[in-house]
Tab-separated table of N, CA and C in Angstrom:
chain	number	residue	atom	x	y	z
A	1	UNK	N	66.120	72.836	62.941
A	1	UNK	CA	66.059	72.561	61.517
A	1	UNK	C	66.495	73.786	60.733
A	2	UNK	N	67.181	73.879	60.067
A	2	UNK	CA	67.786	74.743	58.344
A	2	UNK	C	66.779	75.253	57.908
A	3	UNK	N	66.571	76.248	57.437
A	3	UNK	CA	65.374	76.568	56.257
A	3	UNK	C	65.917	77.500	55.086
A	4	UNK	N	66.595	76.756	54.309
A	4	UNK	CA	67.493	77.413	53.111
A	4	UNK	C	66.178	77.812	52.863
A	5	UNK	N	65.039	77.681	52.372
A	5	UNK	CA	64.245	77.724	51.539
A	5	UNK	C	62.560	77.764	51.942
A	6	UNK	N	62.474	78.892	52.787
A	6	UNK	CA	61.214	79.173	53.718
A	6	UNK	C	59.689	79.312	52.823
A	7	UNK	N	60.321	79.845	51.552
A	7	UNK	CA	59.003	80.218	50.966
A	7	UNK	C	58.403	78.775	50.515
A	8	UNK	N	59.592	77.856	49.855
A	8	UNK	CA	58.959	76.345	49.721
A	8	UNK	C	58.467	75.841	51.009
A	9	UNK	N	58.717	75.577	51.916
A	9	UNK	CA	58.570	75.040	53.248
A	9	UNK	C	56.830	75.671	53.653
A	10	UNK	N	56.640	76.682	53.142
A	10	UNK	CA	55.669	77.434	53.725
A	10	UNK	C	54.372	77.297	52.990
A	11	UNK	N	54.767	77.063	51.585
A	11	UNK	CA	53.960	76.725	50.994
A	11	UNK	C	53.758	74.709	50.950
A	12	UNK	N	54.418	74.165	51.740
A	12	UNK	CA	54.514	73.245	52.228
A	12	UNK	C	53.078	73.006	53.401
A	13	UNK	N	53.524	74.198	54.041
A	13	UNK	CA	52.337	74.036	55.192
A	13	UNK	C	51.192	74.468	54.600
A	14	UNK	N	50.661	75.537	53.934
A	14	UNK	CA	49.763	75.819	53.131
A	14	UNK	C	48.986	74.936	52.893
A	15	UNK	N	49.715	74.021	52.179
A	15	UNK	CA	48.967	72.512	51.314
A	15	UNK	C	48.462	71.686	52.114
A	16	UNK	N	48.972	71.385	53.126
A	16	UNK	CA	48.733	70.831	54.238
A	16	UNK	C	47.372	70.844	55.249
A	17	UNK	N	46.993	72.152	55.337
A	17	UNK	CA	45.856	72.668	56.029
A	17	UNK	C	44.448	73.029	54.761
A	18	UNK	N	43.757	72.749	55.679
A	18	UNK	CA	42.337	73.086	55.098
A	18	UNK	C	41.605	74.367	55.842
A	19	UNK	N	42.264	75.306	57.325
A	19	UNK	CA	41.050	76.242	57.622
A	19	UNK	C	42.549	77.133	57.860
A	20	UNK	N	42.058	79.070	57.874
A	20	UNK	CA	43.306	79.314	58.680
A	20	UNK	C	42.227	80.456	59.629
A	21	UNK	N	43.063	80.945	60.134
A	21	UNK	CA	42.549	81.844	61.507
A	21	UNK	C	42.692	83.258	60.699
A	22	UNK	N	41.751	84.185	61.363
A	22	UNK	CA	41.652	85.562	60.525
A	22	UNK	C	41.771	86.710	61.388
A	23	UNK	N	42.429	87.529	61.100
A	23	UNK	CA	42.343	88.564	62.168
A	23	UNK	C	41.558	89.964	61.133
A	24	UNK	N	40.183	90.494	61.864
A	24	UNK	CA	40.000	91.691	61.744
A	24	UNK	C	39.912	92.519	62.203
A	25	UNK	N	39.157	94.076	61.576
A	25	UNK	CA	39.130	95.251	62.511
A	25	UNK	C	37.458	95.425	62.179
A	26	UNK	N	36.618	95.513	63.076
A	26	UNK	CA	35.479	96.081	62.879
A	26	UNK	C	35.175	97.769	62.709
A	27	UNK	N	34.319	98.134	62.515
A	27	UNK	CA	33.877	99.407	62.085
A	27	UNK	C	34.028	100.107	63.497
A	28	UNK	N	33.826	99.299	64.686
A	28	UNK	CA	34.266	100.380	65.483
A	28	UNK	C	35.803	99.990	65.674
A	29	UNK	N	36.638	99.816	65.197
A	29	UNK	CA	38.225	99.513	65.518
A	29	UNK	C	38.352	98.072	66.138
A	30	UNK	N	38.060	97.348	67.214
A	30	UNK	CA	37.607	96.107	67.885
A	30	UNK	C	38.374	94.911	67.081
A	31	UNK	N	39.030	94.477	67.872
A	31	UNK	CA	39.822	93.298	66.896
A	31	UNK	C	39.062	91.780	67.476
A	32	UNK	N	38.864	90.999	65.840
A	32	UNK	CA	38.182	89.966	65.960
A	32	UNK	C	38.812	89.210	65.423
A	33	UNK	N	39.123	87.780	66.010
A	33	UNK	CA	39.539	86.505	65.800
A	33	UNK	C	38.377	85.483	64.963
A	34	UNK	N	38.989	85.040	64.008
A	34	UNK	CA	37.664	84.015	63.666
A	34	UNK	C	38.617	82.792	62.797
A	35	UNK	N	37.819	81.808	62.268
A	35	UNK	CA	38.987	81.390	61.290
A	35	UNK	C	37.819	80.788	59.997
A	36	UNK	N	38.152	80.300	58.844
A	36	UNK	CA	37.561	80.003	57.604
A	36	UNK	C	38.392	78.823	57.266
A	37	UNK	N	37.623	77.761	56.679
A	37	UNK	CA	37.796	76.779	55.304
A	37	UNK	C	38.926	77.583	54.430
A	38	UNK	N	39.556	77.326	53.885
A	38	UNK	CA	40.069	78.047	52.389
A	38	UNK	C	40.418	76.999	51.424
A	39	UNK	N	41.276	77.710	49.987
A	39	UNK	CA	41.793	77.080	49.089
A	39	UNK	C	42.546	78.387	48.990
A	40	UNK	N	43.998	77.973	48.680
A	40	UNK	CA	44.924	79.099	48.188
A	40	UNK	C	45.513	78.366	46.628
A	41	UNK	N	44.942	79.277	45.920
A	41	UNK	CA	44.844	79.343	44.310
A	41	UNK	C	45.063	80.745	43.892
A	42	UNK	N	45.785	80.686	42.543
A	42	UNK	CA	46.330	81.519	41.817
A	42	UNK	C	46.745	83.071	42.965
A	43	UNK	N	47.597	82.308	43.555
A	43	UNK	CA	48.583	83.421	44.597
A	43	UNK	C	47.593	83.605	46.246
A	44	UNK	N	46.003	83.290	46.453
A	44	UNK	CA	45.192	84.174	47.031
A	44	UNK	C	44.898	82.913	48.072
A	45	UNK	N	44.392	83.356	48.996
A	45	UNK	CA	43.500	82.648	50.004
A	45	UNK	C	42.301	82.806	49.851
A	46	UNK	N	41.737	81.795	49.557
A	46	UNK	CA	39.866	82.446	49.170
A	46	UNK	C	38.997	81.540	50.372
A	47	UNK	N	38.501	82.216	50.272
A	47	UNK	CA	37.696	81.933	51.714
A	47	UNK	C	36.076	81.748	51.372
A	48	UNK	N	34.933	81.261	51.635
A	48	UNK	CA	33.390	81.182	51.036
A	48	UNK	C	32.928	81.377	52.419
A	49	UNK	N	32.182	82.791	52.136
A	49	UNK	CA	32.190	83.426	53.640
A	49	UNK	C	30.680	83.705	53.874
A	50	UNK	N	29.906	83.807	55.275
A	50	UNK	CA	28.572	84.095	55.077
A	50	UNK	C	28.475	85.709	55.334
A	51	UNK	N	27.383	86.375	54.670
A	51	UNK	CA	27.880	88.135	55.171
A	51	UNK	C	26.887	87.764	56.351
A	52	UNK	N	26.376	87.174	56.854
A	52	UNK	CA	26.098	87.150	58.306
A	52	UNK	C	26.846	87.042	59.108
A	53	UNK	N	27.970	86.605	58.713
A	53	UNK	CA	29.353	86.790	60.154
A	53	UNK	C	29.949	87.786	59.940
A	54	UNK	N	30.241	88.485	61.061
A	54	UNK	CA	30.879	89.707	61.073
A	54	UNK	C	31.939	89.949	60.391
A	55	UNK	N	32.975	89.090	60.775
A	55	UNK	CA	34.189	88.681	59.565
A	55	UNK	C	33.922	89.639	58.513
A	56	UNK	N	33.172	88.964	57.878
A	56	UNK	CA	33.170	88.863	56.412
A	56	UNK	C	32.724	90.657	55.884
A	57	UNK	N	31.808	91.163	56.892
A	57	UNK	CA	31.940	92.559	56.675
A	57	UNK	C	32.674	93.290	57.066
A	58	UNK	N	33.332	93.023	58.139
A	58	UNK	CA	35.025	93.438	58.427
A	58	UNK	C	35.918	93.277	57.370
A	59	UNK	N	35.973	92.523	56.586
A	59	UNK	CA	37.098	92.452	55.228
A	59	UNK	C	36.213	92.995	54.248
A	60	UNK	N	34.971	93.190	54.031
A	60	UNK	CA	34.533	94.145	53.165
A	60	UNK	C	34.155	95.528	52.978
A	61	UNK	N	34.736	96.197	54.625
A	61	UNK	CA	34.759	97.127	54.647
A	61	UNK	C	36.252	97.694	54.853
A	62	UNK	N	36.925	97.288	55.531
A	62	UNK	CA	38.517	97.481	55.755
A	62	UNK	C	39.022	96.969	53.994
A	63	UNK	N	38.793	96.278	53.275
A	63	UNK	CA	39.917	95.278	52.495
A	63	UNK	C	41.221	94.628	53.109
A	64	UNK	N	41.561	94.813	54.125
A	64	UNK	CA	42.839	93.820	54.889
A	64	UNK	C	42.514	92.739	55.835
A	65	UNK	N	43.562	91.823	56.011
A	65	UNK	CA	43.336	91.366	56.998
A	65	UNK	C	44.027	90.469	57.730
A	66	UNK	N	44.444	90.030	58.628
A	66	UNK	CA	45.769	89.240	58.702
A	66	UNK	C	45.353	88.031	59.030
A	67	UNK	N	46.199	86.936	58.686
A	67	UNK	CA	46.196	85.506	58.308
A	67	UNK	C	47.303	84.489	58.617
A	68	UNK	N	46.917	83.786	59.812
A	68	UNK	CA	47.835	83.022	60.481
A	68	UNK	C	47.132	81.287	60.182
A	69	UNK	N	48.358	80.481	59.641
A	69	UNK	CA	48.540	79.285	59.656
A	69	UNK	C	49.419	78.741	60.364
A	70	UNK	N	48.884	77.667	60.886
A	70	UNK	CA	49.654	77.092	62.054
A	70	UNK	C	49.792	75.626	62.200
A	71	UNK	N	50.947	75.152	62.163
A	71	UNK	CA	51.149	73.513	62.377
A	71	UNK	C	49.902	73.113	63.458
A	72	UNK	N	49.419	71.558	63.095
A	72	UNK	CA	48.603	71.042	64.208
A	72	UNK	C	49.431	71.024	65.382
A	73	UNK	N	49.035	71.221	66.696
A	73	UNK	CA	49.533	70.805	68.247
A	73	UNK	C	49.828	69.444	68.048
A	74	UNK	N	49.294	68.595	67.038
A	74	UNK	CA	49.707	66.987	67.635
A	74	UNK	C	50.706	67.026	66.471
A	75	UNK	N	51.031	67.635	65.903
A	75	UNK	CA	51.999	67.036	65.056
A	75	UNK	C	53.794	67.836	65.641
A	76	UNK	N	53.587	68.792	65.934
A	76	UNK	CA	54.440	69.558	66.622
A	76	UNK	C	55.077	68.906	67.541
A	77	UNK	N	56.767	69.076	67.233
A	77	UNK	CA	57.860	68.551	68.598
A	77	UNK	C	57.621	69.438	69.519
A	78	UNK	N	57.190	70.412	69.916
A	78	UNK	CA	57.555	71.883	70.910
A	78	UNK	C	56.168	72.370	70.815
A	79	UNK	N	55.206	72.407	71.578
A	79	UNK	CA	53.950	73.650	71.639
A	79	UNK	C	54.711	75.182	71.305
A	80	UNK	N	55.650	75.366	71.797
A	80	UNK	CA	56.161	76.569	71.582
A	80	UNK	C	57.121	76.815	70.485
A	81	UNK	N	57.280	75.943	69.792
A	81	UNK	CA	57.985	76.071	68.509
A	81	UNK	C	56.930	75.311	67.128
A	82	UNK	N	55.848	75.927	67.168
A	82	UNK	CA	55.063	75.245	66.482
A	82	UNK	C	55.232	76.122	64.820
A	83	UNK	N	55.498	75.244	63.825
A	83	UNK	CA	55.984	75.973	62.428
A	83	UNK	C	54.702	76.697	62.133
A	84	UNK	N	54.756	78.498	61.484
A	84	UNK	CA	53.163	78.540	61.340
A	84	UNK	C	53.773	79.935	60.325
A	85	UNK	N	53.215	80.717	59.799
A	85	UNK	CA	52.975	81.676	58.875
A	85	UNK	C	52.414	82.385	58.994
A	86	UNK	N	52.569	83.711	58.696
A	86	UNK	CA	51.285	85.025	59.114
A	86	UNK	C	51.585	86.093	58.267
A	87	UNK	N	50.506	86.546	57.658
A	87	UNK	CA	50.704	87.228	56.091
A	87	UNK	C	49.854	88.329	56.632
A	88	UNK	N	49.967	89.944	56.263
A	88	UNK	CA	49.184	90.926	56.206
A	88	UNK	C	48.444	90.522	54.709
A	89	UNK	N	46.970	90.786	54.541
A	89	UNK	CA	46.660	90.543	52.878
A	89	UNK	C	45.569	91.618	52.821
A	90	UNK	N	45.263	91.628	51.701
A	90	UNK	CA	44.660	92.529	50.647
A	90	UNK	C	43.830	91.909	50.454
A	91	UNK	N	42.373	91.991	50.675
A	91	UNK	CA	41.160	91.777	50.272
A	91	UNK	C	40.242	91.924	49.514
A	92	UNK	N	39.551	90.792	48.364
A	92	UNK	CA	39.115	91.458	47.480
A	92	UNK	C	37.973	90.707	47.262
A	93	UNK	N	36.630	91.318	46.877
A	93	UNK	CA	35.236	89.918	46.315
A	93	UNK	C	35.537	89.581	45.051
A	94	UNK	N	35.356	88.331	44.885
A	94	UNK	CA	35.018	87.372	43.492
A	94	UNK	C	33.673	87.399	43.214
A	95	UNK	N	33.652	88.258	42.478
A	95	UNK	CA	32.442	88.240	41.702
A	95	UNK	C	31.859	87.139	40.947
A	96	UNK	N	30.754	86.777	41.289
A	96	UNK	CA	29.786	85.284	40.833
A	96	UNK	C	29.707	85.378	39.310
A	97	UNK	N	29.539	86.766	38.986
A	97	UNK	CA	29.342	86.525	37.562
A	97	UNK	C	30.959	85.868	36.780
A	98	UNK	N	32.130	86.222	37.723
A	98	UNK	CA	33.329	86.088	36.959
A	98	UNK	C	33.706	84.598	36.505
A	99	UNK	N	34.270	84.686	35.502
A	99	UNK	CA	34.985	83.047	35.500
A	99	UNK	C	35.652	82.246	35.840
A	100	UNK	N	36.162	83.348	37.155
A	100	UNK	CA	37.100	83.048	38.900
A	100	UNK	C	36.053	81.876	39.260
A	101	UNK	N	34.911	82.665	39.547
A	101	UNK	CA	34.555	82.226	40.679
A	101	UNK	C	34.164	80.811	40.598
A	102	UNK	N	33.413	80.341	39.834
A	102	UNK	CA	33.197	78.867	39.677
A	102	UNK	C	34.084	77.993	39.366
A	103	UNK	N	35.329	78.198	39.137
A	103	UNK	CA	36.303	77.496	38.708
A	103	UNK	C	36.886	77.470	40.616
A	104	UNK	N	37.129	78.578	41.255
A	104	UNK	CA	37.684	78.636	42.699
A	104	UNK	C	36.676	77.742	43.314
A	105	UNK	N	35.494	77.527	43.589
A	105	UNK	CA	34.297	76.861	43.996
A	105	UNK	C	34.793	75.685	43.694
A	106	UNK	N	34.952	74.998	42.228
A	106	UNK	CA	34.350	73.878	41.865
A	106	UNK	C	35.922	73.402	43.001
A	107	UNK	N	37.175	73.952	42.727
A	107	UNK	CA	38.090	73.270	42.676
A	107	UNK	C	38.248	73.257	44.789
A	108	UNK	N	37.486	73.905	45.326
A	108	UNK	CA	37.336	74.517	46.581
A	108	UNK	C	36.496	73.370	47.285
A	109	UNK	N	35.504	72.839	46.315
A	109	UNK	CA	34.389	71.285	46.293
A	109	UNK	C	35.080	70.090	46.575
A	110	UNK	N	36.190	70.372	45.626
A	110	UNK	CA	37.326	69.247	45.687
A	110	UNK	C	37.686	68.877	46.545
A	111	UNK	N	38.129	69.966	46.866
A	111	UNK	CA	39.298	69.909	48.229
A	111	UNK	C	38.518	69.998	49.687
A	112	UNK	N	37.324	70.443	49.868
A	112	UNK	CA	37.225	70.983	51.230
A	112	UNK	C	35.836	70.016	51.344
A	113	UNK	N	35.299	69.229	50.087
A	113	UNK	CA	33.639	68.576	50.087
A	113	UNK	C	32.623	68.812	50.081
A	114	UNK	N	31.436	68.317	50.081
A	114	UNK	CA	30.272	68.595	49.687
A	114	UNK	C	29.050	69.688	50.399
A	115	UNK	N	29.900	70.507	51.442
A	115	UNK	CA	29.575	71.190	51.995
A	115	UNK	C	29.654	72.395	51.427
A	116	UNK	N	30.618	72.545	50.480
A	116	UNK	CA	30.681	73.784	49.576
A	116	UNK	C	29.646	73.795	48.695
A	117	UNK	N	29.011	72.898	48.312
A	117	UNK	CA	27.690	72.475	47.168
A	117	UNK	C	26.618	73.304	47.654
A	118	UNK	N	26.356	72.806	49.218
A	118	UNK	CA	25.191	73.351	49.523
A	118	UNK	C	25.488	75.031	50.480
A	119	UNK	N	26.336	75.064	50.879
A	119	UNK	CA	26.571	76.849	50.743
A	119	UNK	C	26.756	77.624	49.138
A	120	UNK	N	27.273	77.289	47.936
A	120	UNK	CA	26.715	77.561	47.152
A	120	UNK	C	25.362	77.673	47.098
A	121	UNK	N	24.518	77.451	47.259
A	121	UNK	CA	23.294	77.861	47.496
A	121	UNK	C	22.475	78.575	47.478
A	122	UNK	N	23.106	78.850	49.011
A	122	UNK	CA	22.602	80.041	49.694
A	122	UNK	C	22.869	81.386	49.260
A	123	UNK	N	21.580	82.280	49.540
A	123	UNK	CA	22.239	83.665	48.789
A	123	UNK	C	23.242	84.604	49.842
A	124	UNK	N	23.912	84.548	50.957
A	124	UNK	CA	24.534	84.949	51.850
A	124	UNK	C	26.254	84.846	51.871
A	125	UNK	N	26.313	83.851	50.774
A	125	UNK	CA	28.011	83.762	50.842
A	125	UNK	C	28.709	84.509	49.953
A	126	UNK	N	29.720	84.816	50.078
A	126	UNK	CA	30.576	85.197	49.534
A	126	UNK	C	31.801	85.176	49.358
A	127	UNK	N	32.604	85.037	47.833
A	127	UNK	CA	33.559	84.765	47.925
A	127	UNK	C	34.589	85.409	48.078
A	128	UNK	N	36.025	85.500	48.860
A	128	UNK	CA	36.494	86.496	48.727
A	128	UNK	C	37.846	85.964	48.803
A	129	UNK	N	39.125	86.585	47.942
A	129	UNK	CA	40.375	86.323	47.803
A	129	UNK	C	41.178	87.416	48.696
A	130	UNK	N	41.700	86.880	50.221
A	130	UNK	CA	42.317	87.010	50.565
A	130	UNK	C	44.481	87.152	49.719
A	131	UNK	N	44.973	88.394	49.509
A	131	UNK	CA	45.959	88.122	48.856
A	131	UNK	C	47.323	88.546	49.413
A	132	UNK	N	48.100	87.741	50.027
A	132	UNK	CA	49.520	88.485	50.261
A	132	UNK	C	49.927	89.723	50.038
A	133	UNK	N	50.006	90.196	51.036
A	133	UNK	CA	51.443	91.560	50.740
A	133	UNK	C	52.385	91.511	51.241
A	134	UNK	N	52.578	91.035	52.451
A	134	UNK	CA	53.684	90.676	53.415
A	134	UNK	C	53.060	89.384	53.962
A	135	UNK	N	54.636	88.476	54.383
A	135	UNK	CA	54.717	87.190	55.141
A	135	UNK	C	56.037	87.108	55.652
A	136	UNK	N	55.635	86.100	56.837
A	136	UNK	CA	56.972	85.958	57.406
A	136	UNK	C	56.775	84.497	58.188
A	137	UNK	N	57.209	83.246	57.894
A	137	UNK	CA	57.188	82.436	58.630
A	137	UNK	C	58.590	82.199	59.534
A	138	UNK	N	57.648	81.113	60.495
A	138	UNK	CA	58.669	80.911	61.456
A	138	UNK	C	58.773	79.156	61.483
A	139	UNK	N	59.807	78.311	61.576
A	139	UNK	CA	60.318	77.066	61.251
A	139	UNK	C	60.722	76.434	62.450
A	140	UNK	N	60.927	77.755	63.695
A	140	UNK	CA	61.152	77.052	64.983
A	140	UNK	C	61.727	78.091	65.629
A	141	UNK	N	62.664	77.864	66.765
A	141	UNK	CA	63.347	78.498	67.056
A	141	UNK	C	64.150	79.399	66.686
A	142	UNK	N	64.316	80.871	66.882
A	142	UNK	CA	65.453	81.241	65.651
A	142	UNK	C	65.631	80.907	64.390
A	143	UNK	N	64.556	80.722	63.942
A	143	UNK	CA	64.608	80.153	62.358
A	143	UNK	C	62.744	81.203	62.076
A	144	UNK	N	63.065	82.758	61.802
A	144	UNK	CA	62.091	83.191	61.117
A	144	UNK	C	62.788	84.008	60.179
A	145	UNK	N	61.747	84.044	59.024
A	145	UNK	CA	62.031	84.345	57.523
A	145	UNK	C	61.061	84.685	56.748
A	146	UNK	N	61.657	86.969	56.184
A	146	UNK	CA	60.515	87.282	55.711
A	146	UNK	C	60.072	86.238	54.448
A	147	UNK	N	59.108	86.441	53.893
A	147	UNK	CA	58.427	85.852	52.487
A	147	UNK	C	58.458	86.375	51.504
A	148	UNK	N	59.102	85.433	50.586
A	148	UNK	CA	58.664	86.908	48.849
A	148	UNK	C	57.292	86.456	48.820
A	149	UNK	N	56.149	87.113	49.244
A	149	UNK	CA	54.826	86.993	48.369
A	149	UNK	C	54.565	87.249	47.176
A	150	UNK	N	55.015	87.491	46.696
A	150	UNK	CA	55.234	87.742	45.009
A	150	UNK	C	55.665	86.360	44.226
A	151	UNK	N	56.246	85.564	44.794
A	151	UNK	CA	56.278	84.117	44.347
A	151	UNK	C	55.046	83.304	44.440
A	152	UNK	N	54.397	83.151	45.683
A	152	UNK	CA	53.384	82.140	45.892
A	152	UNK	C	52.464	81.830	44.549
A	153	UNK	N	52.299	83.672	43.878
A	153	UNK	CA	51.349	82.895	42.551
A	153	UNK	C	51.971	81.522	42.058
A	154	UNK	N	53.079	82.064	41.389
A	154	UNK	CA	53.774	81.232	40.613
A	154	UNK	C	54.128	79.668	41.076
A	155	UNK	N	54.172	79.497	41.978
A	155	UNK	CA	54.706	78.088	43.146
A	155	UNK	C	53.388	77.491	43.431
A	156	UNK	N	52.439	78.148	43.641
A	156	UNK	CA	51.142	77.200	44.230
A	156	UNK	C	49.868	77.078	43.672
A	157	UNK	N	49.649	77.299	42.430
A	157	UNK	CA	48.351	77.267	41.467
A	157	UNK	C	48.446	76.074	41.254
C-alpha cells in the first residue's frame, strides 16, 4: 500500500484504538512494558493512571515515555507487517483543579465508559498527558514514515 499521507493514516489508527502499550524507565534504569486506556485530545495521549502502578511513577519521575500503537492481529494481512506507530513523548500531570481535566475525563467517559466514573473516584489516579515529540509510523513493508507531531494538535481534537 502507498502512504502519500502517513500522518492522516496514523491518526487514522489512533481513532481506531482505545488502549496503547507504554514503555518506561524506572528509578533504577529497568525497562517496563505496561499498556493504558487513553483518549488522544488536543495533540496528547492522556492516560487515567493509578500511582499504585509503577508506570505511572515512572512517567512522573522521568517525564518521557515511549508509546506504541498497533493494528489488531485479527485485522492484519501479515503478523509481520502489522500497521502500528511509536512516538517518544513528553510527560506531563493534569491537574484536577484545571479546566483540562474534567473536560479530558468527561469526554474520556464517552469514549472508554463507565469505568472512568468510578476511577474518578478514587483518590489514587491520575491524569496525565502523554505528548509527542517524535513519531514514526510504519504502513507495512518498506513503507515507514517520520511524523510531523506538531500537526496531530491541529488534525485530531
Amino acid at each position: 500500500m502507498n502512504s502519500p499521507q502517513p500522518d492522516a493514516e496514523c491518526l487514522a489508527l489512533i481513532a481506531r484504538l482505545d488502549s496503547l502499550m507504554l514503555a518506561t524507565r524506572s528509578e533504577q534504569h529497568h525497562a517496563e512494558a505496561s499498556y493504558a486506556p487513553f483518549l488522544f485530545d488536543r495533540g496528547a495521549f492522556h492516560i487515567f493512571v493509578s500511582a499504585l502502578a509503577s508506570h505511572t511513577g515512572n512517567l512522573l519521575t522521568h517525564r518521557r515515555a515511549g508509546v506504541l500503537l498497533i493494528e489488531p492481529e485479527a485485522d492484519a494481512a501479515n503478523p509481520f507487517a502489522r500497521r502500528r506507530a511509536s512516538f517518544e513523548c513528553r510527560v506531563a500531570e493534569v491537574e484536577a483543579d484545571s479546566g483540562e481535566y474534567g473536560s479530558v475525563l468527561d469526554s474520556m467517559q464517552q469514549r472508554l465508559g463507565a469505568t472512568v466514573a468510578l476511577l474518578r473516584s478514587l483518590p489514587d489516579f491520575r491524569l496525565l498527558a502523554l505528548t509527542p515529540i517524535h513519531g514514526r509510523y510504519i504502513a507495512g513493508f518498506g513503507q515507514a514514515y517520520d511524523l510531523d507531531t506538531r500537526r496531530f494538535g491541529e488534525s485530531a481534537d
